Amino acid sequence: MSGARTRALVVLHESGTISRSDLGSALGITRSTAAAIAAELCRAGYAEESGGRSGHVGRPSLTLRAQPTSIVVLSVDMRVDSCHALAYGFGGAHLAREVIDREMAGMSPDEAGATVARALEAVQSALPAQSRVAAISISVPGIVDAYTGFVSYAPHLGWRDVEWGAAVLTALGTPLPVSFGNDANLGALGEHLRGAGRGVEAMLYVSGGIGIGGGYVERGRVRMGGAGFAGEIGHMPIDPDGEPCPCAARGCWETLIGRDVIASRWNGDYDDLLEAARRGDEEALEVMNVTGHWLGLGLRGLIAITDPARVVLGGHLAPLLPLVVAQVHAECASLPQVRAGRVDIVAGALGQDAALIGGGEVQIMATIGSVSPI
Ligand SMILES: [Zn+2]
């Protein structure tokens, strides 16, 4: 496709629905060129056009709507305790999903590949017949090569230097392009493009479940570091006298703010703990004090290094934030940008879907032909 048509697809994907005149303004092209491109996108099946007004008084304009099944990406998020799949359509549509509740930790690469394949088959078979499935994205709770699927390190799966890509591709048996990504990096991208970090130039994402991961997005790109290990913030040393970590060190951040660790301070279920804290249960509030201190301490270091305009907390940290926001701000108050109110600390908007959506975005953008941001 020509440059203008490719950019039109990107704009349509990002907005979902856009008036023909707004599309023209976004691309800096004339109304007649916008009309020609819109007609072409409709003919090619990427969009539908309907009569309507753009919202600008007195300027009637046809509305262009992304056709979700015209580009479909199958996105998988392999977690430590389950495997999730989402069929993600052009324009950001969620077309089908599947969850396999199965412990992935300790699984052999072949077994994990077969589980991923099963989740993908389930979402693919639920799609409308006209769906054009273009690519597959697989999110991994560890350090993985985007193209080969080689997993250098995934402590919660118990994998180190595992040639996983070949096992997955054998299980999938598909000619479709497959890309891999770290769950926190893809989650950061998801929140940046579709969630709480939309429109923010410098965004730090901190997420977790059993472990803690992060991603730093600056000007639309996730920072990967020299060897792709950037964002392994769960293993920042926080408490030298702390508990042992699966990485073999002691007192890492995730040994202090991982979901199960927080729950163990209360001797019960994580969701019940948050509910008790919301009710004002004294014991639960004391756990919030301790947890808010450790969360804030780690964030202080990360904010000092990366200077984000917004910090987005995902996974189990999103519902925790309102209960510890005072402690977190108190810990971070020594930083000038926090004191000046130049850093928002907010809960993620995508919940547990952030990595699925981030992976879907990577492959939809790759399919459209723009440069992959990760
Ligand atoms: Zn560690």
Coordinates of N, CA and C and ligand atoms in Angstrom, one line a residue, residues 153 155 232 234-236 244-255, ligand 1:
Y153 N 15.5 -16.7 30.0 CA 15.3 -16.8 31.4 C 13.8 -16.6 31.8
P155 N 12.2 -17.4 35.3 CA 12.4 -18.1 36.6 C 11.1 -18.7 37.1
E232 N 13.4 -5.9 34.1 CA 13.3 -7.0 35.1 C 13.3 -6.4 36.5
G234 N 11.4 -6.7 39.0 CA 11.0 -7.5 40.1 C 12.3 -8.0 40.9
H235 N 13.4 -7.9 40.2 CA 14.7 -8.4 40.8 C 15.6 -7.2 41.2
M236 N 15.0 -6.1 41.4 CA 15.8 -5.0 42.0 C 16.0 -5.3 43.4
P244 N 14.6 -15.2 50.3 CA 15.2 -15.6 49.0 C 14.2 -15.5 47.8
C245 N 14.7 -15.3 46.6 CA 13.9 -15.1 45.4 C 14.2 -16.3 44.5
P246 N 13.3 -16.6 43.6 CA 13.5 -17.7 42.6 C 14.8 -17.4 41.7
C247 N 15.2 -16.1 41.6 CA 16.4 -15.8 40.8 C 17.7 -16.1 41.5
A248 N 17.6 -16.6 42.8 CA 18.7 -17.0 43.6 C 19.3 -15.8 44.5
A249 N 18.8 -14.6 44.3 CA 19.2 -13.5 45.1 C 18.3 -13.4 46.3
R250 N 18.5 -12.4 47.1 CA 17.7 -12.2 48.3 C 17.1 -10.8 48.4
G251 N 15.9 -10.7 48.9 CA 15.3 -9.4 49.1 C 14.9 -8.6 47.8
C252 N 14.7 -9.4 46.7 CA 14.3 -8.7 45.5 C 12.9 -8.0 45.7
W253 N 12.5 -7.1 44.8 CA 11.3 -6.3 45.0 C 10.1 -7.3 45.0
E254 N 10.1 -8.3 44.1 CA 9.0 -9.2 44.1 C 8.8 -10.1 45.3
T255 N 9.9 -10.2 46.1 CA 9.7 -11.0 47.4 C 9.0 -10.1 48.4
Ligands
ZN1 ZN 15.0 -12.0 42.3

